[in-house]
Amino acid sequence: MKAGIVGIGRYLPEKILTNHDLEKMMDTSDEWIRTMTGIEERRIASDDVDTSDMAFAAAQKAIENAGITPEEIDLILVATVTPDSPFPSVACRIQERLGAFKAAAMDVSAACAGFMYGIVTGKQFIETEVYKNVLVVGVEKLSKITDWSDRNTAVLFGDGAGAVVLGPVSESRGILSFELGADGTGSKHLYQDEFIIMNGREVFKFAVRQMGESCINVLEKAGLTKDDVDFLIPHQANIRIMEASRQRLELPIEKMSKTINKYGNTSAASIPISIVEELEAGKLKDDDLIVMVGFGGGLTWGAIAIRWGK
């Protein structure tokens, strides 16, 4: 049995915070932010919208898109580092609101690579025929752990949620290979104290190297080559890091998802948000070979090669 994505959904807050808005808040400029990161604006959740609210909205859409009911969900995995509270988990909170009372529920903490960790975890349950439908949500309210006086980090992050339903798919489709990894010695370069603390230079060097390597590794594991790739969906952290991955795969620019300009770095939510964006734009088609790759605090990383379609 092969596991694949059978339903998708996302939620984005209405409030848009532009680079020009940030110019009024700190010593920075639109030109510098766009040049160094590729970001033009980001979404910020209002005070009365928490992480579980965004996760619930995205999950509802994914379940509806999958053509199933909440009662058919067997497991809920929520990738986040910004839960409403340390416990209960966001997964448990949305289980109640969805009415998915048959589902087990837990959160996954792997920072920006959390969605990849969640997908790979869900895959195991489906392919061992323990569960049939697994809901995986990537969601962050990073605005509540961002130091808005720190121009090195405040310009990067945004809020949002993306969700997928994993289920059995036809033999030729679904997840073909994956790679997960971690290097705890790099934890000092990206972590949360009260707010997000990041050594940008070290994280950049790590990400440029690891994202490219992971893309190649999952292709080799699947018995494929760079020529087989139809589309790349990288974690939307920094346009220069994303470009390094694209160039490693020798893909034309139009075959890489770029949503960072509109939404900034939404951590665990960035890849599922981008999946929805590209599907709505008609850029992902059945039987396309898609590579998804991300990295995050930990330091963690993950990549997946997936043949699109049910």
PDB file of C-alpha atoms in Angstrom:
ATOM      1  CA  MET A   1       0.000   0.000   0.000  1.00  0.00           C
ATOM      2  CA  LYS A   2       1.298   3.443  -0.961  1.00  0.00           C
ATOM      3  CA  ALA A   3       0.542   6.604   1.040  1.00  0.00           C
ATOM      4  CA  GLY A   4      -0.086   9.895  -0.696  1.00  0.00           C
ATOM      5  CA  ILE A   5      -1.866  13.221  -0.342  1.00  0.00           C
ATOM      6  CA  VAL A   6      -5.607  12.878  -0.942  1.00  0.00           C
ATOM      7  CA  GLY A   7      -6.824  16.223   0.423  1.00  0.00           C
ATOM      8  CA  ILE A   8      -5.422  19.719   1.028  1.00  0.00           C
ATOM      9  CA  GLY A   9      -6.389  23.018   2.645  1.00  0.00           C
ATOM     10  CA  ARG A  10      -4.906  26.183   4.095  1.00  0.00           C
ATOM     11  CA  TYR A  11      -5.697  29.232   6.187  1.00  0.00           C
ATOM     12  CA  LEU A  12      -4.071  32.651   5.951  1.00  0.00           C
ATOM     13  CA  PRO A  13      -4.848  35.576   8.268  1.00  0.00           C
ATOM     14  CA  GLU A  14      -6.392  38.642   6.657  1.00  0.00           C
ATOM     15  CA  LYS A  15      -3.949  41.212   8.036  1.00  0.00           C
ATOM     16  CA  ILE A  16      -1.049  41.973   5.691  1.00  0.00           C
ATOM     17  CA  LEU A  17       2.163  43.481   7.092  1.00  0.00           C
ATOM     18  CA  THR A  18       4.292  44.919   4.289  1.00  0.00           C
ATOM     19  CA  ASN A  19       7.961  45.811   4.190  1.00  0.00           C
ATOM     20  CA  HIS A  20       6.918  49.458   4.061  1.00  0.00           C
ATOM     21  CA  ASP A  21       5.019  48.944   7.319  1.00  0.00           C
ATOM     22  CA  LEU A  22       8.201  47.535   8.863  1.00  0.00           C
ATOM     23  CA  GLU A  23      10.170  50.573   7.681  1.00  0.00           C
ATOM     24  CA  LYS A  24       8.036  52.610  10.072  1.00  0.00           C
ATOM     25  CA  MET A  25       8.696  50.225  12.959  1.00  0.00           C
ATOM     26  CA  MET A  26      12.466  49.692  12.745  1.00  0.00           C
ATOM     27  CA  ASP A  27      15.667  50.603  10.913  1.00  0.00           C
ATOM     28  CA  THR A  28      15.195  48.593   7.729  1.00  0.00           C
ATOM     29  CA  SER A  29      14.115  49.082   4.117  1.00  0.00           C
ATOM     30  CA  ASP A  30      11.872  47.382   1.598  1.00  0.00           C
ATOM     31  CA  GLU A  31      14.783  47.092  -0.842  1.00  0.00           C
ATOM     32  CA  TRP A  32      17.049  45.396   1.717  1.00  0.00           C
ATOM     33  CA  ILE A  33      14.378  42.905   2.797  1.00  0.00           C
ATOM     34  CA  ARG A  34      13.431  41.986  -0.764  1.00  0.00           C
ATOM     35  CA  THR A  35      17.052  41.643  -1.858  1.00  0.00           C
ATOM     36  CA  MET A  36      18.220  39.599   1.121  1.00  0.00           C
ATOM     37  CA  THR A  37      15.122  37.432   1.712  1.00  0.00           C
ATOM     38  CA  GLY A  38      12.690  37.709  -1.199  1.00  0.00           C
ATOM     39  CA  ILE A  39       9.900  38.776   1.181  1.00  0.00           C
ATOM     40  CA  GLU A  40       7.570  41.652   0.306  1.00  0.00           C
ATOM     41  CA  GLU A  41       4.781  41.067   2.823  1.00  0.00           C
ATOM     42  CA  ARG A  42       3.533  38.566   5.373  1.00  0.00           C
ATOM     43  CA  ARG A  43       0.266  37.673   7.120  1.00  0.00           C
ATOM     44  CA  ILE A  44      -0.214  38.354  10.827  1.00  0.00           C
ATOM     45  CA  ALA A  45      -2.953  36.717  12.900  1.00  0.00           C
ATOM     46  CA  SER A  46      -5.059  38.958  15.108  1.00  0.00           C
ATOM     47  CA  ASP A  47      -4.852  38.702  18.894  1.00  0.00           C
ATOM     48  CA  ASP A  48      -8.081  36.709  19.087  1.00  0.00           C
ATOM     49  CA  VAL A  49      -6.866  34.063  16.584  1.00  0.00           C
ATOM     50  CA  ASP A  50      -4.509  31.460  18.027  1.00  0.00           C
ATOM     51  CA  THR A  51      -2.614  28.569  16.486  1.00  0.00           C
ATOM     52  CA  SER A  52      -5.426  26.049  16.952  1.00  0.00           C
ATOM     53  CA  ASP A  53      -7.916  28.372  15.239  1.00  0.00           C
ATOM     54  CA  MET A  54      -5.756  28.486  12.105  1.00  0.00           C
ATOM     55  CA  ALA A  55      -5.072  24.744  12.271  1.00  0.00           C
ATOM     56  CA  PHE A  56      -8.794  24.002  12.560  1.00  0.00           C
ATOM     57  CA  ALA A  57      -9.661  26.148   9.541  1.00  0.00           C
ATOM     58  CA  ALA A  58      -7.004  24.519   7.337  1.00  0.00           C
ATOM     59  CA  ALA A  59      -7.915  21.027   8.556  1.00  0.00           C
ATOM     60  CA  GLN A  60     -11.598  21.522   7.752  1.00  0.00           C
ATOM     61  CA  LYS A  61     -10.727  22.424   4.172  1.00  0.00           C
ATOM     62  CA  ALA A  62      -8.355  19.465   3.765  1.00  0.00           C
ATOM     63  CA  ILE A  63     -10.933  16.978   5.059  1.00  0.00           C
ATOM     64  CA  GLU A  64     -13.600  18.410   2.762  1.00  0.00           C
ATOM     65  CA  ASN A  65     -11.177  18.323  -0.172  1.00  0.00           C
ATOM     66  CA  ALA A  66     -10.426  14.659   0.558  1.00  0.00           C
ATOM     67  CA  GLY A  67     -14.117  13.832   0.358  1.00  0.00           C
ATOM     68  CA  ILE A  68     -14.239  12.218   3.791  1.00  0.00           C
ATOM     69  CA  THR A  69     -15.799  13.058   7.144  1.00  0.00           C
ATOM     70  CA  PRO A  70     -13.946  13.960  10.363  1.00  0.00           C
ATOM     71  CA  GLU A  71     -15.106  10.630  11.822  1.00  0.00           C
ATOM     72  CA  GLU A  72     -12.969   8.864   9.220  1.00  0.00           C
ATOM     73  CA  ILE A  73      -9.714  10.461  10.437  1.00  0.00           C
ATOM     74  CA  ASP A  74      -7.609   7.926  12.358  1.00  0.00           C
ATOM     75  CA  LEU A  75      -4.706  10.139  13.456  1.00  0.00           C
ATOM     76  CA  ILE A  76      -4.084  13.883  13.746  1.00  0.00           C
ATOM     77  CA  LEU A  77      -0.503  15.170  13.624  1.00  0.00           C
ATOM     78  CA  VAL A  78       0.087  18.895  14.074  1.00  0.00           C
ATOM     79  CA  ALA A  79       3.540  20.289  13.327  1.00  0.00           C
ATOM     80  CA  THR A  80       4.074  23.494  15.304  1.00  0.00           C
ATOM     81  CA  VAL A  81       6.440  25.276  17.676  1.00  0.00           C
ATOM     82  CA  THR A  82       3.814  27.853  18.643  1.00  0.00           C
ATOM     83  CA  PRO A  83       1.018  25.880  20.333  1.00  0.00           C
ATOM     84  CA  ASP A  84      -1.741  27.738  22.155  1.00  0.00           C
ATOM     85  CA  SER A  85      -0.245  26.382  25.380  1.00  0.00           C
ATOM     86  CA  PRO A  86       2.281  23.690  26.338  1.00  0.00           C
ATOM     87  CA  PHE A  87      -0.639  21.278  26.700  1.00  0.00           C
ATOM     88  CA  PRO A  88      -3.135  20.137  25.618  1.00  0.00           C
ATOM     89  CA  SER A  89      -1.690  19.725  22.144  1.00  0.00           C
ATOM     90  CA  VAL A  90      -3.038  21.677  19.203  1.00  0.00           C
ATOM     91  CA  ALA A  91      -3.914  18.270  17.721  1.00  0.00           C
ATOM     92  CA  CYS A  92      -6.193  17.490  20.684  1.00  0.00           C
ATOM     93  CA  ARG A  93      -7.763  20.938  20.515  1.00  0.00           C
ATOM     94  CA  ILE A  94      -8.721  20.558  16.869  1.00  0.00           C
ATOM     95  CA  GLN A  95      -9.778  16.926  17.300  1.00  0.00           C
ATOM     96  CA  GLU A  96     -12.622  18.152  19.501  1.00  0.00           C
ATOM     97  CA  ARG A  97     -13.586  21.016  17.193  1.00  0.00           C
ATOM     98  CA  LEU A  98     -13.511  18.815  14.100  1.00  0.00           C
ATOM     99  CA  GLY A  99     -15.493  16.053  15.758  1.00  0.00           C
ATOM    100  CA  ALA A 100     -12.770  13.551  14.812  1.00  0.00           C
ATOM    101  CA  PHE A 101     -13.353  11.535  17.942  1.00  0.00           C
ATOM    102  CA  LYS A 102     -11.955   8.284  16.538  1.00  0.00           C
ATOM    103  CA  ALA A 103      -8.561   9.897  15.943  1.00  0.00           C
ATOM    104  CA  ALA A 104      -5.457   9.704  18.079  1.00  0.00           C
ATOM    105  CA  ALA A 105      -3.811  13.129  18.295  1.00  0.00           C
ATOM    106  CA  MET A 106      -0.388  14.586  18.991  1.00  0.00           C
ATOM    107  CA  ASP A 107       1.848  17.518  18.086  1.00  0.00           C
ATOM    108  CA  VAL A 108       5.198  17.193  16.297  1.00  0.00           C
ATOM    109  CA  SER A 109       8.033  19.572  17.189  1.00  0.00           C
ATOM    110  CA  ALA A 110      10.724  19.837  14.517  1.00  0.00           C
ATOM    111  CA  ALA A 111      10.442  23.571  13.810  1.00  0.00           C
ATOM    112  CA  CYS A 112      10.309  24.453  10.104  1.00  0.00           C
ATOM    113  CA  ALA A 113      10.888  20.796   9.143  1.00  0.00           C
ATOM    114  CA  GLY A 114       7.946  19.707  11.272  1.00  0.00           C
ATOM    115  CA  PHE A 115       5.536  19.213   8.380  1.00  0.00           C
ATOM    116  CA  MET A 116       7.995  16.855   6.703  1.00  0.00           C
ATOM    117  CA  TYR A 117       8.375  14.892   9.941  1.00  0.00           C
ATOM    118  CA  GLY A 118       4.589  14.728  10.222  1.00  0.00           C
ATOM    119  CA  ILE A 119       4.139  13.473   6.664  1.00  0.00           C
ATOM    120  CA  VAL A 120       6.740  10.738   7.099  1.00  0.00           C
ATOM    121  CA  THR A 121       5.222   9.682  10.430  1.00  0.00           C
ATOM    122  CA  GLY A 122       1.751   9.469   8.917  1.00  0.00           C
ATOM    123  CA  LYS A 123       3.092   7.497   5.963  1.00  0.00           C
ATOM    124  CA  GLN A 124       4.249   4.694   8.240  1.00  0.00           C
ATOM    125  CA  PHE A 125       0.811   4.196   9.790  1.00  0.00           C
ATOM    126  CA  ILE A 126      -0.887   4.041   6.395  1.00  0.00           C
ATOM    127  CA  GLU A 127       1.598   1.762   4.679  1.00  0.00           C
ATOM    128  CA  THR A 128       1.569  -0.684   7.599  1.00  0.00           C
ATOM    129  CA  GLU A 129      -2.252  -0.643   7.295  1.00  0.00           C
ATOM    130  CA  VAL A 130      -2.720   0.461  10.905  1.00  0.00           C
ATOM    131  CA  TYR A 131      -4.606   3.621   9.841  1.00  0.00           C
ATOM    132  CA  LYS A 132      -6.338   4.669   6.631  1.00  0.00           C
ATOM    133  CA  ASN A 133      -6.634   8.464   6.941  1.00  0.00           C
ATOM    134  CA  VAL A 134      -4.069  10.673   8.658  1.00  0.00           C
ATOM    135  CA  LEU A 135      -4.501  14.441   8.991  1.00  0.00           C
ATOM    136  CA  VAL A 136      -1.204  16.361   8.994  1.00  0.00           C
ATOM    137  CA  VAL A 137      -1.256  20.080   9.766  1.00  0.00           C
ATOM    138  CA  GLY A 138       1.609  22.569   9.649  1.00  0.00           C
ATOM    139  CA  VAL A 139       0.688  25.714  11.551  1.00  0.00           C
ATOM    140  CA  GLU A 140       2.455  28.625  13.216  1.00  0.00           C
ATOM    141  CA  LYS A 141       1.617  31.881  14.929  1.00  0.00           C
ATOM    142  CA  LEU A 142       5.211  33.099  14.830  1.00  0.00           C
ATOM    143  CA  SER A 143       4.140  36.699  15.444  1.00  0.00           C
ATOM    144  CA  LYS A 144       3.708  35.862  19.132  1.00  0.00           C
ATOM    145  CA  ILE A 145       7.342  34.766  19.530  1.00  0.00           C
ATOM    146  CA  THR A 146       8.893  37.406  17.257  1.00  0.00           C
ATOM    147  CA  ASP A 147      10.850  40.308  18.743  1.00  0.00           C
ATOM    148  CA  TRP A 148       9.449  43.201  16.739  1.00  0.00           C
ATOM    149  CA  SER A 149      12.404  45.378  17.734  1.00  0.00           C
ATOM    150  CA  ASP A 150      14.951  42.944  16.218  1.00  0.00           C
ATOM    151  CA  ARG A 151      15.326  43.819  12.556  1.00  0.00           C
ATOM    152  CA  ASN A 152      17.326  40.637  11.873  1.00  0.00           C
ATOM    153  CA  THR A 153      14.386  38.346  12.655  1.00  0.00           C
ATOM    154  CA  ALA A 154      11.239  40.496  12.629  1.00  0.00           C
ATOM    155  CA  VAL A 155      11.293  40.917   8.853  1.00  0.00           C
ATOM    156  CA  LEU A 156      11.274  37.159   8.219  1.00  0.00           C
ATOM    157  CA  PHE A 157       8.252  35.576   9.809  1.00  0.00           C
ATOM    158  CA  GLY A 158       4.521  35.295   9.218  1.00  0.00           C
ATOM    159  CA  ASP A 159       1.493  33.336  10.407  1.00  0.00           C
ATOM    160  CA  GLY A 160      -0.616  30.704   8.680  1.00  0.00           C
ATOM    161  CA  ALA A 161      -1.651  27.060   8.409  1.00  0.00           C
ATOM    162  CA  GLY A 162      -1.683  24.316   5.808  1.00  0.00           C
ATOM    163  CA  ALA A 163      -3.121  20.819   6.084  1.00  0.00           C
ATOM    164  CA  VAL A 164      -3.197  17.579   4.128  1.00  0.00           C
ATOM    165  CA  VAL A 165      -5.014  14.301   4.468  1.00  0.00           C
ATOM    166  CA  LEU A 166      -2.813  11.297   3.810  1.00  0.00           C
ATOM    167  CA  GLY A 167      -4.396   8.104   2.582  1.00  0.00           C
ATOM    168  CA  PRO A 168      -3.847   5.088   0.346  1.00  0.00           C
ATOM    169  CA  VAL A 169      -3.195   5.924  -3.306  1.00  0.00           C
ATOM    170  CA  SER A 170      -2.582   3.910  -6.464  1.00  0.00           C
ATOM    171  CA  GLU A 171       0.672   1.998  -6.678  1.00  0.00           C
ATOM    172  CA  SER A 172       2.361   4.335  -9.163  1.00  0.00           C
ATOM    173  CA  ARG A 173       1.630   7.447  -7.072  1.00  0.00           C
ATOM    174  CA  GLY A 174       2.271   8.673  -3.559  1.00  0.00           C
ATOM    175  CA  ILE A 175       5.406   9.056  -1.451  1.00  0.00           C
ATOM    176  CA  LEU A 176       8.338   7.388  -3.204  1.00  0.00           C
ATOM    177  CA  SER A 177      11.156   8.189  -0.782  1.00  0.00           C
ATOM    178  CA  PHE A 178      12.098  10.447   2.108  1.00  0.00           C
ATOM    179  CA  GLU A 179      14.964  11.669   4.231  1.00  0.00           C
ATOM    180  CA  LEU A 180      14.776  13.003   7.775  1.00  0.00           C
ATOM    181  CA  GLY A 181      17.738  14.265   9.757  1.00  0.00           C
ATOM    182  CA  ALA A 182      18.902  16.304  12.720  1.00  0.00           C
ATOM    183  CA  ASP A 183      22.093  17.889  14.010  1.00  0.00           C
ATOM    184  CA  GLY A 184      21.679  18.883  17.627  1.00  0.00           C
ATOM    185  CA  THR A 185      25.074  20.592  17.676  1.00  0.00           C
ATOM    186  CA  GLY A 186      23.444  23.373  15.645  1.00  0.00           C
ATOM    187  CA  SER A 187      20.720  24.070  18.210  1.00  0.00           C
ATOM    188  CA  LYS A 188      22.609  27.132  19.420  1.00  0.00           C
ATOM    189  CA  HIS A 189      22.151  28.800  16.033  1.00  0.00           C
ATOM    190  CA  LEU A 190      18.338  28.854  15.999  1.00  0.00           C
ATOM    191  CA  TYR A 191      16.194  28.618  19.122  1.00  0.00           C
ATOM    192  CA  GLN A 192      13.512  30.295  21.194  1.00  0.00           C
ATOM    193  CA  ASP A 193      14.291  32.088  24.434  1.00  0.00           C
ATOM    194  CA  GLU A 194      11.406  34.447  24.979  1.00  0.00           C
ATOM    195  CA  PHE A 195      11.579  35.262  21.283  1.00  0.00           C
ATOM    196  CA  ILE A 196      13.184  33.644  18.227  1.00  0.00           C
ATOM    197  CA  ILE A 197      16.989  33.888  18.332  1.00  0.00           C
ATOM    198  CA  MET A 198      18.912  33.159  15.140  1.00  0.00           C
ATOM    199  CA  ASN A 199      22.497  33.223  13.952  1.00  0.00           C
ATOM    200  CA  GLY A 200      21.576  34.014  10.372  1.00  0.00           C
ATOM    201  CA  ARG A 201      24.991  33.395   8.873  1.00  0.00           C
ATOM    202  CA  GLU A 202      25.348  29.881  10.309  1.00  0.00           C
ATOM    203  CA  VAL A 203      21.765  28.888   9.535  1.00  0.00           C
ATOM    204  CA  PHE A 204      22.167  30.123   5.960  1.00  0.00           C
ATOM    205  CA  LYS A 205      25.321  28.044   5.408  1.00  0.00           C
ATOM    206  CA  PHE A 206      23.689  24.937   6.870  1.00  0.00           C
ATOM    207  CA  ALA A 207      20.482  25.332   4.859  1.00  0.00           C
ATOM    208  CA  VAL A 208      22.154  25.944   1.497  1.00  0.00           C
ATOM    209  CA  ARG A 209      24.201  22.768   1.899  1.00  0.00           C
ATOM    210  CA  GLN A 210      21.570  20.520   3.464  1.00  0.00           C
ATOM    211  CA  MET A 211      18.581  21.430   1.300  1.00  0.00           C
ATOM    212  CA  GLY A 212      20.478  20.641  -1.895  1.00  0.00           C
ATOM    213  CA  GLU A 213      21.936  17.406  -0.553  1.00  0.00           C
ATOM    214  CA  SER A 214      18.573  16.194   0.703  1.00  0.00           C
ATOM    215  CA  CYS A 215      16.944  16.804  -2.674  1.00  0.00           C
ATOM    216  CA  ILE A 216      19.566  14.658  -4.394  1.00  0.00           C
ATOM    217  CA  ASN A 217      19.380  11.977  -1.687  1.00  0.00           C
ATOM    218  CA  VAL A 218      15.633  11.390  -1.991  1.00  0.00           C
ATOM    219  CA  LEU A 219      15.909  11.145  -5.763  1.00  0.00           C
ATOM    220  CA  GLU A 220      18.653   8.537  -5.471  1.00  0.00           C
ATOM    221  CA  LYS A 221      16.606   6.572  -2.924  1.00  0.00           C
ATOM    222  CA  ALA A 222      13.698   6.523  -5.374  1.00  0.00           C
ATOM    223  CA  GLY A 223      15.928   5.462  -8.269  1.00  0.00           C
ATOM    224  CA  LEU A 224      15.343   8.774 -10.039  1.00  0.00           C
ATOM    225  CA  THR A 225      17.467  11.636 -11.352  1.00  0.00           C
ATOM    226  CA  LYS A 226      17.257  15.422 -11.538  1.00  0.00           C
ATOM    227  CA  ASP A 227      15.786  15.085 -15.028  1.00  0.00           C
ATOM    228  CA  ASP A 228      12.733  13.347 -13.557  1.00  0.00           C
ATOM    229  CA  VAL A 229      11.721  16.264 -11.314  1.00  0.00           C
ATOM    230  CA  ASP A 230       8.677  18.245 -12.439  1.00  0.00           C
ATOM    231  CA  PHE A 231       8.376  20.674  -9.522  1.00  0.00           C
ATOM    232  CA  LEU A 232      10.233  21.736  -6.363  1.00  0.00           C
ATOM    233  CA  ILE A 233       8.435  22.934  -3.232  1.00  0.00           C
ATOM    234  CA  PRO A 234      11.073  24.159  -0.781  1.00  0.00           C
ATOM    235  CA  HIS A 235      10.516  25.551   2.685  1.00  0.00           C
ATOM    236  CA  GLN A 236       9.955  29.271   2.166  1.00  0.00           C
ATOM    237  CA  ALA A 237      12.698  30.641   4.421  1.00  0.00           C
ATOM    238  CA  ASN A 238      14.897  32.757   2.184  1.00  0.00           C
ATOM    239  CA  ILE A 239      14.880  33.144  -1.589  1.00  0.00           C
ATOM    240  CA  ARG A 240      18.649  32.681  -1.797  1.00  0.00           C
ATOM    241  CA  ILE A 241      18.458  29.345   0.039  1.00  0.00           C
ATOM    242  CA  MET A 242      15.575  28.260  -2.169  1.00  0.00           C
ATOM    243  CA  GLU A 243      17.484  29.237  -5.298  1.00  0.00           C
ATOM    244  CA  ALA A 244      20.458  27.124  -4.200  1.00  0.00           C
ATOM    245  CA  SER A 245      18.181  24.060  -4.050  1.00  0.00           C
ATOM    246  CA  ARG A 246      16.657  24.834  -7.431  1.00  0.00           C
ATOM    247  CA  GLN A 247      20.064  25.208  -9.020  1.00  0.00           C
ATOM    248  CA  ARG A 248      21.242  21.949  -7.456  1.00  0.00           C
ATOM    249  CA  LEU A 249      18.359  20.230  -9.251  1.00  0.00           C
ATOM    250  CA  GLU A 250      19.018  22.244 -12.431  1.00  0.00           C
ATOM    251  CA  LEU A 251      15.348  23.234 -12.647  1.00  0.00           C
ATOM    252  CA  PRO A 252      14.043  26.271 -14.528  1.00  0.00           C
ATOM    253  CA  ILE A 253      12.779  28.999 -12.216  1.00  0.00           C
ATOM    254  CA  GLU A 254       9.140  28.421 -13.151  1.00  0.00           C
ATOM    255  CA  LYS A 255       9.347  24.896 -11.696  1.00  0.00           C
ATOM    256  CA  MET A 256      10.020  26.091  -8.142  1.00  0.00           C
ATOM    257  CA  SER A 257       7.293  27.234  -5.792  1.00  0.00           C
ATOM    258  CA  LYS A 258       7.782  30.793  -4.559  1.00  0.00           C
ATOM    259  CA  THR A 259       5.281  32.041  -2.016  1.00  0.00           C
ATOM    260  CA  ILE A 260       7.775  33.667   0.335  1.00  0.00           C
ATOM    261  CA  ASN A 261       7.165  37.058  -1.301  1.00  0.00           C
ATOM    262  CA  LYS A 262       3.527  37.016  -0.128  1.00  0.00           C
ATOM    263  CA  TYR A 263       3.633  35.100   3.134  1.00  0.00           C
ATOM    264  CA  GLY A 264       7.194  35.239   4.504  1.00  0.00           C
ATOM    265  CA  ASN A 265       8.562  32.329   6.518  1.00  0.00           C
ATOM    266  CA  THR A 266       5.617  30.511   8.104  1.00  0.00           C
ATOM    267  CA  SER A 267       7.819  27.694   9.431  1.00  0.00           C
ATOM    268  CA  ALA A 268       5.992  24.338   9.502  1.00  0.00           C
ATOM    269  CA  ALA A 269       3.118  25.844   7.500  1.00  0.00           C
ATOM    270  CA  SER A 270       5.139  27.045   4.517  1.00  0.00           C
ATOM    271  CA  ILE A 271       5.237  23.843   2.447  1.00  0.00           C
ATOM    272  CA  PRO A 272       1.528  22.933   2.749  1.00  0.00           C
ATOM    273  CA  ILE A 273       0.555  26.564   2.110  1.00  0.00           C
ATOM    274  CA  SER A 274       2.707  26.443  -1.025  1.00  0.00           C
ATOM    275  CA  ILE A 275       1.162  23.150  -2.178  1.00  0.00           C
ATOM    276  CA  VAL A 276      -2.288  24.747  -2.156  1.00  0.00           C
ATOM    277  CA  GLU A 277      -0.966  27.836  -3.940  1.00  0.00           C
ATOM    278  CA  GLU A 278       0.560  25.828  -6.780  1.00  0.00           C
ATOM    279  CA  LEU A 279      -2.434  23.538  -7.168  1.00  0.00           C
ATOM    280  CA  GLU A 280      -4.755  26.523  -7.420  1.00  0.00           C
ATOM    281  CA  ALA A 281      -2.415  28.003 -10.036  1.00  0.00           C
ATOM    282  CA  GLY A 282      -2.591  24.766 -12.055  1.00  0.00           C
ATOM    283  CA  LYS A 283       1.129  24.076 -11.711  1.00  0.00           C
ATOM    284  CA  LEU A 284       0.823  20.610 -10.129  1.00  0.00           C
ATOM    285  CA  LYS A 285      -0.659  17.816 -12.211  1.00  0.00           C
ATOM    286  CA  ASP A 286      -1.346  14.133 -11.671  1.00  0.00           C
ATOM    287  CA  ASP A 287       1.772  11.991 -12.057  1.00  0.00           C
ATOM    288  CA  ASP A 288       4.128  14.964 -11.622  1.00  0.00           C
ATOM    289  CA  LEU A 289       7.228  14.142  -9.598  1.00  0.00           C
ATOM    290  CA  ILE A 290       7.440  16.690  -6.810  1.00  0.00           C
ATOM    291  CA  VAL A 291      10.301  17.189  -4.374  1.00  0.00           C
ATOM    292  CA  MET A 292       9.502  18.855  -1.049  1.00  0.00           C
ATOM    293  CA  VAL A 293      12.380  19.900   1.183  1.00  0.00           C
ATOM    294  CA  GLY A 294      12.760  21.867   4.398  1.00  0.00           C
ATOM    295  CA  PHE A 295      15.011  22.652   7.340  1.00  0.00           C
ATOM    296  CA  GLY A 296      14.490  24.145  10.759  1.00  0.00           C
ATOM    297  CA  GLY A 297      15.656  24.723  14.292  1.00  0.00           C
ATOM    298  CA  GLY A 298      17.172  21.699  15.957  1.00  0.00           C
ATOM    299  CA  LEU A 299      18.799  21.755  13.513  1.00  0.00           C
ATOM    300  CA  THR A 300      16.410  19.515  11.600  1.00  0.00           C
ATOM    301  CA  TRP A 301      15.752  18.740   7.956  1.00  0.00           C
ATOM    302  CA  GLY A 302      13.548  16.612   5.762  1.00  0.00           C
ATOM    303  CA  ALA A 303      12.847  15.901   2.105  1.00  0.00           C
ATOM    304  CA  ILE A 304      10.215  13.881   0.276  1.00  0.00           C
ATOM    305  CA  ALA A 305       9.862  12.724  -3.332  1.00  0.00           C
ATOM    306  CA  ILE A 306       6.201  12.239  -4.191  1.00  0.00           C
ATOM    307  CA  ARG A 307       4.356  11.233  -7.345  1.00  0.00           C
ATOM    308  CA  TRP A 308       1.314  13.497  -7.312  1.00  0.00           C
ATOM    309  CA  GLY A 309      -2.225  12.162  -7.498  1.00  0.00           C
ATOM    310  CA  LYS A 310      -4.524   9.606  -5.942  1.00  0.00           C
TER     311      LYS A 310
END
